PDB file of C-alpha atoms and ligand atoms in Angstrom:
ATOM      1  CA  MET A 105       0.000   0.000   0.000  1.00 91.00           C
ATOM      2  CA  ARG A 106       1.537   3.295  -1.119  1.00 96.00           C
ATOM      3  CA  CYS A 107       1.205   6.656   0.611  1.00 98.00           C
ATOM      4  CA  SER A 108      -1.421   8.897  -1.012  1.00 97.00           C
ATOM      5  CA  ASP A 109       1.093  11.790  -1.016  1.00 96.00           C
ATOM      6  CA  CYS A 110       4.356  10.154  -2.086  1.00 97.00           C
ATOM      7  CA  GLU A 111       6.009   6.947  -3.261  1.00 97.00           C
ATOM      8  CA  ARG A 112       6.770   5.607   0.212  1.00 97.00           C
ATOM      9  CA  GLU A 113       5.090   2.619   1.801  1.00 97.00           C
ATOM     10  CA  ALA A 114       2.071   3.671   3.896  1.00 98.00           C
ATOM     11  CA  ILE A 115       1.992   2.864   7.610  1.00 97.00           C
ATOM     12  CA  VAL A 116      -1.623   3.820   8.200  1.00 97.00           C
ATOM     13  CA  ASP A 117      -4.901   3.499   6.371  1.00 96.00           C
ATOM     14  CA  GLN A 118      -7.410   6.370   6.728  1.00 95.00           C
ATOM     15  CA  PRO A 119     -10.614   4.907   5.239  1.00 94.00           C
ATOM     16  CA  TYR A 120     -12.662   7.866   6.564  1.00 94.00           C
ATOM     17  CA  ALA A 121     -10.578  10.100   4.263  1.00 94.00           C
ATOM     18  CA  GLY A 122      -9.938   7.586   1.463  1.00 95.00           C
ATOM     19  CA  ALA A 123      -6.175   7.966   2.066  1.00 96.00           C
ATOM     20  CA  HIS A 124      -3.057   6.102   3.213  1.00 97.00           C
ATOM     21  CA  ARG A 125      -0.062   7.803   4.778  1.00 97.00           C
ATOM     22  CA  CYS A 126       3.624   7.077   5.208  1.00 98.00           C
ATOM     23  CA  GLY A 127       5.334   8.073   8.479  1.00 97.00           C
ATOM     24  CA  PRO A 128       6.428  11.606   7.441  1.00 97.00           C
ATOM     25  CA  HIS A 129       3.064  12.388   5.834  1.00 97.00           C
ATOM     26  CA  LEU A 130       1.167  11.059   8.850  1.00 97.00           C
ATOM     27  CA  ILE A 131       3.232  13.421  11.004  1.00 97.00           C
ATOM     28  CA  ARG A 132       2.459  16.329   8.692  1.00 97.00           C
ATOM     29  CA  SER A 133      -1.256  15.539   8.538  1.00 96.00           C
ATOM     30  CA  VAL A 134      -1.481  15.236  12.350  1.00 97.00           C
ATOM     31  CA  ASP A 135       0.407  18.523  12.770  1.00 97.00           C
ATOM     32  CA  ASP A 136      -2.004  20.255  10.345  1.00 97.00           C
ATOM     33  CA  ARG A 137      -5.166  18.914  11.986  1.00 97.00           C
ATOM     34  CA  VAL A 138      -3.936  19.727  15.485  1.00 98.00           C
ATOM     35  CA  ARG A 139      -3.019  23.272  14.458  1.00 97.00           C
ATOM     36  CA  ALA A 140      -6.516  23.707  13.007  1.00 96.00           C
ATOM     37  CA  GLU A 141      -8.050  22.433  16.267  1.00 96.00           C
ATOM     38  CA  PHE A 142      -6.013  24.870  18.364  1.00 95.00           C
ATOM     39  CA  HIS A 143      -7.251  27.705  16.120  1.00 94.00           C
ATOM     40  CA  ARG A 144     -10.833  26.500  16.319  1.00 93.00           C
ATOM     41  CA  GLN A 145     -11.018  25.705  20.040  1.00 92.00           C
ATOM     42  CA  PHE A 146      -8.782  28.455  21.357  1.00 89.00           C
ATOM     43  CA  PRO A 147      -8.999  31.392  18.961  1.00 85.00           C
ATOM     44  CA  ARG A 148      -8.434  34.501  21.058  1.00 82.00           C
ATOM     45  CA  PHE A 149      -5.586  33.613  23.379  1.00 87.00           C
ATOM     46  CA  ARG A 150      -3.388  36.659  24.018  1.00 88.00           C
ATOM     47  CA  GLY A 151      -0.763  34.978  26.193  1.00 92.00           C
ATOM     48  CA  GLY A 152      -0.264  33.469  29.636  1.00 96.00           C
ATOM     49  CA  THR A 153       0.003  29.963  31.012  1.00 97.00           C
ATOM     50  CA  ILE A 154      -1.302  26.808  29.384  1.00 98.00           C
ATOM     51  CA  ALA A 155      -1.411  23.645  31.493  1.00 98.00           C
ATOM     52  CA  VAL A 156      -1.207  20.256  29.799  1.00 98.00           C
ATOM     53  CA  ALA A 157      -2.494  17.183  31.611  1.00 98.00           C
ATOM     54  CA  LEU A 158       0.331  14.679  31.259  1.00 98.00           C
ATOM     55  CA  SER A 159      -0.050  11.048  32.315  1.00 97.00           C
ATOM     56  CA  GLY A 160       2.906   9.587  30.430  1.00 97.00           C
ATOM     57  CA  GLY A 161       0.670   7.624  28.036  1.00 97.00           C
ATOM     58  CA  LYS A 162       0.656   8.190  24.266  1.00 97.00           C
ATOM     59  CA  ASP A 163      -2.232  10.670  24.077  1.00 98.00           C
ATOM     60  CA  SER A 164      -1.087  13.154  26.667  1.00 98.00           C
ATOM     61  CA  SER A 165       2.527  12.872  25.472  1.00 98.00           C
ATOM     62  CA  VAL A 166       1.461  13.827  21.949  1.00 98.00           C
ATOM     63  CA  ALA A 167      -0.748  16.596  23.375  1.00 98.00           C
ATOM     64  CA  LEU A 168       2.215  18.064  25.278  1.00 98.00           C
ATOM     65  CA  ALA A 169       4.564  17.843  22.292  1.00 98.00           C
ATOM     66  CA  GLN A 170       1.925  19.475  20.084  1.00 98.00           C
ATOM     67  CA  THR A 171       1.208  22.253  22.587  1.00 98.00           C
ATOM     68  CA  VAL A 172       4.909  23.086  22.879  1.00 98.00           C
ATOM     69  CA  ARG A 173       5.158  23.049  19.087  1.00 97.00           C
ATOM     70  CA  TYR A 174       2.084  25.217  18.556  1.00 96.00           C
ATOM     71  CA  PHE A 175       3.184  27.926  21.006  1.00 95.00           C
ATOM     72  CA  ALA A 176       6.920  27.684  20.245  1.00 94.00           C
ATOM     73  CA  ARG A 177       7.031  31.157  18.662  1.00 91.00           C
ATOM     74  CA  ARG A 178       5.005  32.845  21.382  1.00 92.00           C
ATOM     75  CA  PRO A 179       7.398  34.060  24.116  1.00 92.00           C
ATOM     76  CA  ASN A 180       4.408  35.291  26.132  1.00 95.00           C
ATOM     77  CA  VAL A 181       3.067  31.746  26.498  1.00 96.00           C
ATOM     78  CA  ARG A 182       4.284  29.440  29.267  1.00 97.00           C
ATOM     79  CA  VAL A 183       3.474  25.725  28.965  1.00 98.00           C
ATOM     80  CA  VAL A 184       3.345  23.704  32.206  1.00 98.00           C
ATOM     81  CA  ALA A 185       2.819  19.936  32.353  1.00 98.00           C
ATOM     82  CA  ILE A 186       0.652  18.780  35.238  1.00 98.00           C
ATOM     83  CA  SER A 187       0.135  15.209  36.413  1.00 98.00           C
ATOM     84  CA  VAL A 188      -2.022  13.447  38.959  1.00 98.00           C
ATOM     85  CA  ASP A 189      -0.749  10.388  40.779  1.00 97.00           C
ATOM     86  CA  GLU A 190      -4.044   8.684  41.587  1.00 97.00           C
ATOM     87  CA  GLY A 191      -2.274   5.922  43.491  1.00 96.00           C
ATOM     88  CA  VAL A 192      -2.594   2.890  41.224  1.00 96.00           C
ATOM     89  CA  SER A 193       0.497   0.950  42.137  1.00 92.00           C
ATOM     90  CA  GLY A 194       2.605  -0.672  39.443  1.00 92.00           C
ATOM     91  CA  TYR A 195       0.935   1.533  36.844  1.00 95.00           C
ATOM     92  CA  ARG A 196       0.893   5.264  37.479  1.00 95.00           C
ATOM     93  CA  ASP A 197       4.388   5.259  38.967  1.00 93.00           C
ATOM     94  CA  ARG A 198       5.650   3.799  35.672  1.00 94.00           C
ATOM     95  CA  THR A 199       3.778   6.190  33.381  1.00 96.00           C
ATOM     96  CA  LEU A 200       4.882   9.173  35.474  1.00 97.00           C
ATOM     97  CA  GLU A 201       8.514   8.249  34.843  1.00 97.00           C
ATOM     98  CA  ARG A 202       7.882   8.668  31.111  1.00 97.00           C
ATOM     99  CA  ALA A 203       6.019  11.913  31.806  1.00 98.00           C
ATOM    100  CA  ARG A 204       9.054  13.281  33.651  1.00 98.00           C
ATOM    101  CA  GLU A 205      11.326  12.204  30.828  1.00 98.00           C
ATOM    102  CA  LEU A 206       9.229  13.934  28.155  1.00 98.00           C
ATOM    103  CA  ALA A 207       8.780  17.139  30.138  1.00 98.00           C
ATOM    104  CA  GLY A 208      12.550  17.227  30.719  1.00 98.00           C
ATOM    105  CA  ARG A 209      13.268  16.649  27.049  1.00 98.00           C
ATOM    106  CA  LEU A 210      10.907  19.455  25.996  1.00 97.00           C
ATOM    107  CA  GLY A 211      12.176  21.804  28.700  1.00 97.00           C
ATOM    108  CA  VAL A 212       8.741  22.177  30.262  1.00 98.00           C
ATOM    109  CA  ASP A 213       8.001  22.673  33.984  1.00 98.00           C
ATOM    110  CA  HIS A 214       6.325  19.601  35.410  1.00 98.00           C
ATOM    111  CA  ARG A 215       4.125  19.542  38.522  1.00 98.00           C
ATOM    112  CA  VAL A 216       2.733  16.369  40.086  1.00 98.00           C
ATOM    113  CA  VAL A 217      -0.020  16.156  42.683  1.00 98.00           C
ATOM    114  CA  ARG A 218      -0.598  12.952  44.657  1.00 97.00           C
ATOM    115  CA  ALA A 219      -4.150  11.953  45.512  1.00 97.00           C
ATOM    116  CA  SER A 220      -2.873  10.645  48.855  1.00 96.00           C
ATOM    117  CA  ASP A 221      -1.645  14.170  49.734  1.00 97.00           C
ATOM    118  CA  ALA A 222      -4.472  16.178  48.192  1.00 96.00           C
ATOM    119  CA  ILE A 223      -7.546  14.162  49.149  1.00 95.00           C
ATOM    120  CA  GLY A 224      -6.117  11.722  51.691  1.00 95.00           C
ATOM    121  CA  THR A 225      -6.754   8.525  49.761  1.00 96.00           C
ATOM    122  CA  THR A 226      -5.690   6.594  46.677  1.00 96.00           C
ATOM    123  CA  VAL A 227      -7.607   4.794  43.950  1.00 97.00           C
ATOM    124  CA  ASP A 228      -6.172   1.458  45.114  1.00 95.00           C
ATOM    125  CA  ARG A 229      -7.389   2.020  48.684  1.00 95.00           C
ATOM    126  CA  ALA A 230     -10.795   3.277  47.575  1.00 96.00           C
ATOM    127  CA  THR A 231     -11.191   0.262  45.268  1.00 94.00           C
ATOM    128  CA  GLU A 232     -10.687  -2.023  48.240  1.00 93.00           C
ATOM    129  CA  ALA A 233     -13.053  -0.031  50.407  1.00 93.00           C
ATOM    130  CA  MET A 234     -15.825   0.185  47.763  1.00 91.00           C
ATOM    131  CA  PRO A 235     -15.644  -3.191  45.974  1.00 90.00           C
ATOM    132  CA  GLY A 236     -19.042  -2.713  44.321  1.00 89.00           C
ATOM    133  CA  THR A 237     -18.039   0.544  42.616  1.00 91.00           C
ATOM    134  CA  ILE A 238     -16.169   0.662  39.321  1.00 92.00           C
ATOM    135  CA  PRO A 239     -12.804   2.307  40.162  1.00 95.00           C
ATOM    136  CA  CYS A 240     -12.812   4.502  37.041  1.00 94.00           C
ATOM    137  CA  SER A 241     -15.913   6.321  38.293  1.00 93.00           C
ATOM    138  CA  PHE A 242     -14.201   7.868  41.331  1.00 96.00           C
ATOM    139  CA  CYS A 243     -10.732   7.856  39.741  1.00 96.00           C
ATOM    140  CA  GLY A 244     -11.942   9.989  36.816  1.00 95.00           C
ATOM    141  CA  VAL A 245     -13.836  12.385  39.097  1.00 95.00           C
ATOM    142  CA  TRP A 246     -10.873  12.844  41.446  1.00 97.00           C
ATOM    143  CA  ARG A 247      -8.411  13.228  38.573  1.00 97.00           C
ATOM    144  CA  ARG A 248     -10.533  15.962  36.977  1.00 95.00           C
ATOM    145  CA  ARG A 249     -10.796  17.786  40.290  1.00 95.00           C
ATOM    146  CA  LEU A 250      -7.076  17.594  41.043  1.00 97.00           C
ATOM    147  CA  LEU A 251      -6.126  18.622  37.518  1.00 97.00           C
ATOM    148  CA  ASN A 252      -8.442  21.596  37.772  1.00 96.00           C
ATOM    149  CA  ASP A 253      -7.003  22.568  41.178  1.00 96.00           C
ATOM    150  CA  LEU A 254      -3.444  22.288  39.893  1.00 97.00           C
ATOM    151  CA  ALA A 255      -4.257  24.162  36.675  1.00 97.00           C
ATOM    152  CA  ARG A 256      -5.709  26.991  38.791  1.00 96.00           C
ATOM    153  CA  GLU A 257      -2.679  26.933  41.067  1.00 97.00           C
ATOM    154  CA  VAL A 258      -0.300  27.490  38.136  1.00 97.00           C
ATOM    155  CA  GLY A 259      -2.580  30.253  36.829  1.00 97.00           C
ATOM    156  CA  ALA A 260      -3.550  28.429  33.641  1.00 97.00           C
ATOM    157  CA  GLU A 261      -5.880  30.031  31.109  1.00 95.00           C
ATOM    158  CA  ALA A 262      -6.694  26.613  29.671  1.00 96.00           C
ATOM    159  CA  LEU A 263      -6.068  22.962  30.372  1.00 97.00           C
ATOM    160  CA  VAL A 264      -5.035  20.855  27.381  1.00 98.00           C
ATOM    161  CA  LEU A 265      -6.189  17.227  27.412  1.00 98.00           C
ATOM    162  CA  GLY A 266      -4.965  14.338  25.251  1.00 98.00           C
ATOM    163  CA  PHE A 267      -8.557  13.425  24.397  1.00 97.00           C
ATOM    164  CA  ASN A 268      -8.492  11.825  20.897  1.00 98.00           C
ATOM    165  CA  LEU A 269     -11.256  11.265  18.322  1.00 98.00           C
ATOM    166  CA  ASP A 270     -12.058   7.787  19.648  1.00 98.00           C
ATOM    167  CA  ASP A 271     -12.326   9.089  23.244  1.00 97.00           C
ATOM    168  CA  LEU A 272     -14.592  11.860  22.041  1.00 97.00           C
ATOM    169  CA  ALA A 273     -16.866   9.564  19.988  1.00 98.00           C
ATOM    170  CA  GLN A 274     -17.120   7.082  22.893  1.00 97.00           C
ATOM    171  CA  THR A 275     -17.995   9.802  25.378  1.00 97.00           C
ATOM    172  CA  ILE A 276     -20.618  11.318  23.075  1.00 97.00           C
ATOM    173  CA  LEU A 277     -22.240   7.930  22.476  1.00 97.00           C
ATOM    174  CA  MET A 278     -22.103   7.030  26.186  1.00 96.00           C
ATOM    175  CA  ASN A 279     -23.802  10.274  27.215  1.00 95.00           C
ATOM    176  CA  LEU A 280     -26.414   9.928  24.459  1.00 95.00           C
ATOM    177  CA  ALA A 281     -27.121   6.295  25.403  1.00 96.00           C
ATOM    178  CA  ARG A 282     -27.559   7.294  29.059  1.00 94.00           C
ATOM    179  CA  GLY A 283     -29.738  10.252  28.160  1.00 93.00           C
ATOM    180  CA  ASP A 284     -27.295  12.437  30.064  1.00 91.00           C
ATOM    181  CA  LEU A 285     -27.667  15.715  28.188  1.00 90.00           C
ATOM    182  CA  ASP A 286     -26.078  17.716  30.997  1.00 87.00           C
ATOM    183  CA  ARG A 287     -22.853  15.812  30.710  1.00 89.00           C
ATOM    184  CA  LEU A 288     -23.091  15.913  26.928  1.00 92.00           C
ATOM    185  CA  ALA A 289     -23.244  19.710  27.197  1.00 90.00           C
ATOM    186  CA  ARG A 290     -20.421  19.957  29.755  1.00 88.00           C
ATOM    187  CA  MET A 291     -17.890  17.593  28.182  1.00 90.00           C
ATOM    188  CA  ALA A 292     -14.559  18.872  26.817  1.00 86.00           C
ATOM    189  CA  PRO A 293     -13.629  20.620  24.615  1.00 87.00           C
ATOM    190  CA  HIS A 294     -15.259  23.601  26.326  1.00 87.00           C
ATOM    191  CA  ARG A 295     -16.609  26.544  24.395  1.00 83.00           C
ATOM    192  CA  SER A 296     -17.085  28.839  27.341  1.00 79.00           C
ATOM    193  CA  ARG A 297     -15.521  29.661  30.687  1.00 80.00           C
ATOM    194  CA  GLN A 298     -17.333  28.724  33.904  1.00 82.00           C
ATOM    195  CA  PRO A 299     -16.443  30.174  37.305  1.00 84.00           C
ATOM    196  CA  GLY A 300     -13.993  27.938  39.158  1.00 86.00           C
ATOM    197  CA  LEU A 301     -13.279  25.718  36.160  1.00 90.00           C
ATOM    198  CA  VAL A 302     -10.269  26.058  33.886  1.00 94.00           C
ATOM    199  CA  PRO A 303     -11.634  25.484  30.353  1.00 94.00           C
ATOM    200  CA  ARG A 304     -10.424  22.184  28.936  1.00 95.00           C
ATOM    201  CA  ILE A 305      -9.384  22.031  25.300  1.00 95.00           C
ATOM    202  CA  ALA A 306      -8.678  18.915  23.252  1.00 97.00           C
ATOM    203  CA  PRO A 307      -6.386  19.607  20.286  1.00 97.00           C
ATOM    204  CA  LEU A 308      -6.260  15.887  19.373  1.00 98.00           C
ATOM    205  CA  ALA A 309     -10.061  15.699  19.062  1.00 97.00           C
ATOM    206  CA  ALA A 310      -9.859  15.157  15.295  1.00 97.00           C
ATOM    207  CA  ILE A 311      -7.135  12.494  15.430  1.00 98.00           C
ATOM    208  CA  PRO A 312      -8.072   8.793  15.668  1.00 98.00           C
ATOM    209  CA  GLU A 313      -6.397   6.919  18.521  1.00 97.00           C
ATOM    210  CA  ARG A 314      -4.371   4.712  16.188  1.00 97.00           C
ATOM    211  CA  GLU A 315      -2.875   7.752  14.473  1.00 98.00           C
ATOM    212  CA  VAL A 316      -1.995   9.315  17.827  1.00 98.00           C
ATOM    213  CA  TYR A 317      -0.156   6.127  18.719  1.00 98.00           C
ATOM    214  CA  LEU A 318       1.694   5.986  15.390  1.00 98.00           C
ATOM    215  CA  TYR A 319       2.549   9.672  15.676  1.00 98.00           C
ATOM    216  CA  ALA A 320       4.080   9.122  19.125  1.00 98.00           C
ATOM    217  CA  VAL A 321       6.152   6.230  17.747  1.00 97.00           C
ATOM    218  CA  GLU A 322       7.207   8.041  14.554  1.00 96.00           C
ATOM    219  CA  ALA A 323       8.105  11.212  16.465  1.00 96.00           C
ATOM    220  CA  GLY A 324      10.160   9.170  18.966  1.00 97.00           C
ATOM    221  CA  LEU A 325       8.281  10.481  22.012  1.00 97.00           C
ATOM    222  CA  PRO A 326       8.841   8.627  25.278  1.00 97.00           C
ATOM    223  CA  PHE A 327       5.549   7.161  26.502  1.00 97.00           C
ATOM    224  CA  ASP A 328       4.411   4.160  28.488  1.00 95.00           C
ATOM    225  CA  HIS A 329       2.295   1.356  26.972  1.00 92.00           C
ATOM    226  CA  ALA A 330       1.073   0.058  30.332  1.00 90.00           C
ATOM    227  CA  GLU A 331      -2.634  -0.459  30.895  1.00 92.00           C
ATOM    228  CA  CYS A 332      -4.178   0.316  34.256  1.00 95.00           C
ATOM    229  CA  PRO A 333      -5.058  -2.880  36.172  1.00 94.00           C
ATOM    230  CA  HIS A 334      -8.561  -1.481  36.772  1.00 93.00           C
ATOM    231  CA  ALA A 335      -9.198  -0.687  33.078  1.00 93.00           C
ATOM    232  CA  ALA A 336     -11.021  -3.961  32.380  1.00 90.00           C
ATOM    233  CA  ARG A 337     -13.884  -2.793  34.626  1.00 88.00           C
ATOM    234  CA  ALA A 338     -14.376   0.563  32.893  1.00 91.00           C
ATOM    235  CA  ALA A 339     -17.959   1.264  31.778  1.00 88.00           C
ATOM    236  CA  ARG A 340     -16.458   2.863  28.678  1.00 92.00           C
ATOM    237  CA  ASN A 341     -15.206  -0.489  27.314  1.00 94.00           C
ATOM    238  CA  VAL A 342     -18.512  -1.426  25.723  1.00 96.00           C
ATOM    239  CA  TYR A 343     -18.670   1.955  23.957  1.00 97.00           C
ATOM    240  CA  ARG A 344     -15.095   1.525  22.749  1.00 96.00           C
ATOM    241  CA  GLU A 345     -16.123  -1.781  21.167  1.00 97.00           C
ATOM    242  CA  VAL A 346     -19.317  -0.316  19.639  1.00 97.00           C
ATOM    243  CA  VAL A 347     -17.525   2.716  18.190  1.00 97.00           C
ATOM    244  CA  TRP A 348     -14.795   0.506  16.775  1.00 97.00           C
ATOM    245  CA  ARG A 349     -17.336  -1.818  15.117  1.00 97.00           C
ATOM    246  CA  LEU A 350     -19.369   1.085  13.757  1.00 97.00           C
ATOM    247  CA  GLU A 351     -16.264   2.726  12.347  1.00 97.00           C
ATOM    248  CA  GLU A 352     -15.244  -0.499  10.663  1.00 96.00           C
ATOM    249  CA  ALA A 353     -18.678  -0.948   9.101  1.00 97.00           C
ATOM    250  CA  VAL A 354     -19.189   2.738   8.244  1.00 96.00           C
ATOM    251  CA  PRO A 355     -15.882   4.661   8.018  1.00 96.00           C
ATOM    252  CA  GLY A 356     -16.357   8.215   9.257  1.00 97.00           C
ATOM    253  CA  THR A 357     -18.756   7.345  12.091  1.00 98.00           C
ATOM    254  CA  ARG A 358     -16.465   8.886  14.731  1.00 98.00           C
ATOM    255  CA  HIS A 359     -16.320  12.144  12.780  1.00 98.00           C
ATOM    256  CA  ALA A 360     -20.114  12.027  12.354  1.00 98.00           C
ATOM    257  CA  LEU A 361     -20.619  11.632  16.125  1.00 97.00           C
ATOM    258  CA  ARG A 362     -18.378  14.608  16.650  1.00 96.00           C
ATOM    259  CA  ARG A 363     -20.367  16.689  14.159  1.00 96.00           C
ATOM    260  CA  THR A 364     -23.600  15.618  15.870  1.00 96.00           C
ATOM    261  CA  HIS A 365     -22.278  16.852  19.203  1.00 95.00           C
ATOM    262  CA  ALA A 366     -21.139  20.155  17.693  1.00 93.00           C
ATOM    263  CA  ALA A 367     -24.548  20.608  16.020  1.00 94.00           C
ATOM    264  CA  LEU A 368     -26.358  19.977  19.310  1.00 93.00           C
ATOM    265  CA  LEU A 369     -24.194  22.608  21.029  1.00 91.00           C
ATOM    266  CA  ASP A 370     -24.827  25.029  18.144  1.00 90.00           C
ATOM    267  CA  ARG A 371     -28.556  24.533  18.688  1.00 91.00           C
ATOM    268  CA  GLY A 372     -28.256  25.525  22.317  1.00 86.00           C
ATOM    269  CA  LEU A 373     -27.746  22.231  24.162  1.00 84.00           C
ATOM    270  CA  GLY A 374     -26.850  23.144  27.729  1.00 72.00           C
ATOM    271  CA  GLY A 375     -26.642  26.875  27.110  1.00 64.00           C
ATOM    272  CA  ASP A 376     -23.850  28.723  28.879  1.00 54.00           C
ATOM    273  CA  GLU A 377     -25.186  28.640  32.374  1.00 54.00           C
ATOM    274  CA  GLY A 378     -22.848  25.983  33.875  1.00 60.00           C
ATOM    275  CA  ALA A 379     -23.516  24.345  37.229  1.00 64.00           C
ATOM    276  CA  PRO A 380     -26.002  26.411  39.268  1.00 69.00           C
ATOM    277  CA  GLY A 381     -24.513  25.879  42.744  1.00 83.00           C
ATOM    278  CA  VAL A 382     -21.316  25.558  44.736  1.00 88.00           C
ATOM    279  CA  CYS A 383     -20.173  22.404  46.548  1.00 90.00           C
ATOM    280  CA  PRO A 384     -20.267  22.957  50.349  1.00 91.00           C
ATOM    281  CA  GLY A 385     -17.305  20.562  50.694  1.00 89.00           C
ATOM    282  CA  CYS A 386     -14.730  22.126  48.385  1.00 88.00           C
ATOM    283  CA  GLY A 387     -16.285  25.195  46.761  1.00 86.00           C
ATOM    284  CA  ALA A 388     -16.236  23.714  43.263  1.00 85.00           C
ATOM    285  CA  PRO A 389     -19.225  24.293  40.957  1.00 81.00           C
ATOM    286  CA  ALA A 390     -21.877  21.627  41.589  1.00 83.00           C
ATOM    287  CA  ALA A 391     -25.398  20.992  40.322  1.00 78.00           C
ATOM    288  CA  SER A 392     -26.728  20.633  43.890  1.00 80.00           C
ATOM    289  CA  GLY A 393     -25.233  19.581  47.231  1.00 89.00           C
ATOM    290  CA  LEU A 394     -21.805  17.954  47.251  1.00 92.00           C
ATOM    291  CA  CYS A 395     -19.834  17.749  44.010  1.00 91.00           C
ATOM    292  CA  ARG A 396     -19.150  14.209  42.783  1.00 91.00           C
ATOM    293  CA  SER A 397     -15.582  14.270  44.087  1.00 94.00           C
ATOM    294  CA  CYS A 398     -16.681  15.168  47.622  1.00 95.00           C
ATOM    295  CA  ALA A 399     -19.608  12.726  47.390  1.00 94.00           C
ATOM    296  CA  TYR A 400     -17.214   9.834  46.734  1.00 95.00           C
ATOM    297  CA  LEU A 401     -14.960  10.960  49.593  1.00 95.00           C
ATOM    298  CA  GLU A 402     -17.998  11.128  51.852  1.00 93.00           C
ATOM    299  CA  ARG A 403     -18.996   7.614  50.837  1.00 92.00           C
ATOM    300  CA  LEU A 404     -15.533   6.383  51.720  1.00 91.00           C
ATOM    301  CA  ARG A 405     -15.707   8.132  55.089  1.00 89.00           C
ATOM    302  CA  THR A 406     -19.175   6.963  56.050  1.00 87.00           C
ATOM    303  CA  GLY A 407     -18.501   3.473  54.718  1.00 75.00           C
ATOM    304  CA  GLY A 408     -16.397   2.928  57.826  1.00 46.00           C
ATOM    305  CA  LEU A 409     -13.102   3.357  56.029  1.00 45.00           C
ATOM    306  CA  GLY A 410     -12.003   6.938  56.396  1.00 40.00           C
ATOM    307  CA  ALA A 411     -10.375   8.688  53.500  1.00 41.00           C
ATOM    308  CA  GLU A 412      -7.194   8.617  55.574  1.00 38.00           C
ATOM    309  CA  ALA A 413      -7.428   4.880  56.220  1.00 36.00           C
ATOM    310  CA  GLY A 414      -5.417   2.233  54.453  1.00 34.00           C
ATOM    311  CA  PRO A 415      -1.796   1.232  54.117  1.00 31.00           C
TER     312      PRO A 415
HETATM  313  S1  SF4 B 293      -8.376   2.936  33.940  1.00 56.92           S
HETATM  314 FE1  SF4 B 293      -9.844   3.745  35.427  1.00 56.92          FE
HETATM  315  S2  SF4 B 293      -8.885   3.415  37.449  1.00 56.92           S
HETATM  316 FE2  SF4 B 293      -7.279   3.201  35.899  1.00 56.92          FE
HETATM  317  S3  SF4 B 293      -6.315   5.240  35.769  1.00 56.92           S
HETATM  318 FE3  SF4 B 293      -7.925   5.141  34.173  1.00 56.92          FE
HETATM  319  S4  SF4 B 293      -9.776   5.981  35.150  1.00 56.92           S
HETATM  320 FE4  SF4 B 293      -8.300   5.473  36.788  1.00 56.92          FE
HETATM  321 ZN1   ZN B 294       4.134   9.945   2.042  1.00 56.92          ZN
HETATM  322 ZN1   ZN B 295     -16.711  19.270  46.429  1.00 56.92          ZN
END
């Protein structure tokens, strides 16, 4: 299979675009699409700090490299990598080593917050204490909270996520299937700024996961291939499978889901009002009562195993 742009052998098939790309042309096409996403999602940025959520996996590593590249000629922009150590032993410690390596190589400041320090527990401990709850549900909530706190601490105007096209399509489908229009309206990339929340942008939102992976390999970025030991229980897995099968049967489905989401937002889904209240536990925006992060911590506490408990 030849590259659609040159005589080289292709390394990736892009059926949704009717194209094949060799390594150098994949790199160029990813660079072009990411640049267009930055323009589209973040058009009026005058300067300041941009935080990039960095886990050490392929997606966030590419997101950091792309952010540094995009702002390279803007001396008034400071890029800071921020990481959360959720406390999944044998996994996060490994990926964070790669994160440190990449940040060092790119000359970017790197800040890490540990869940055990910030909220007094870890995902491993909470998993043991709440065996009936899927770990990703509290892990994701706590990670988002700690990333937001850290992004605010470094004075970030925006928080860049390594969310790729597959992640986006899965999340859209999951929220649609659950009838959760609020979450569909609130999901990243954000179009507006809400009090207390650093807007999250997703410059890889147009890039399929496979191409992000191949980009990371072709560009020689250090990243970790490890999979979290709790990943098999993630509710998202079924949507990953469905999106993958739909894309295989009808190339372009992921892009179509993305367009559907954009069209719903254009037609006023969610409006701009954000969460109406403030969490009495931490002061974060919340629909009513405790935010989800504090609610999980409360469950841990009242379940007889305090947030401080554990090894
Ligand atoms: S797979 Fe689930 S538990 Fe593991 S790091 Fe991701 S969200 Fe957390
Ligand atoms: Zn080529
Ligand atoms: Zn709270």
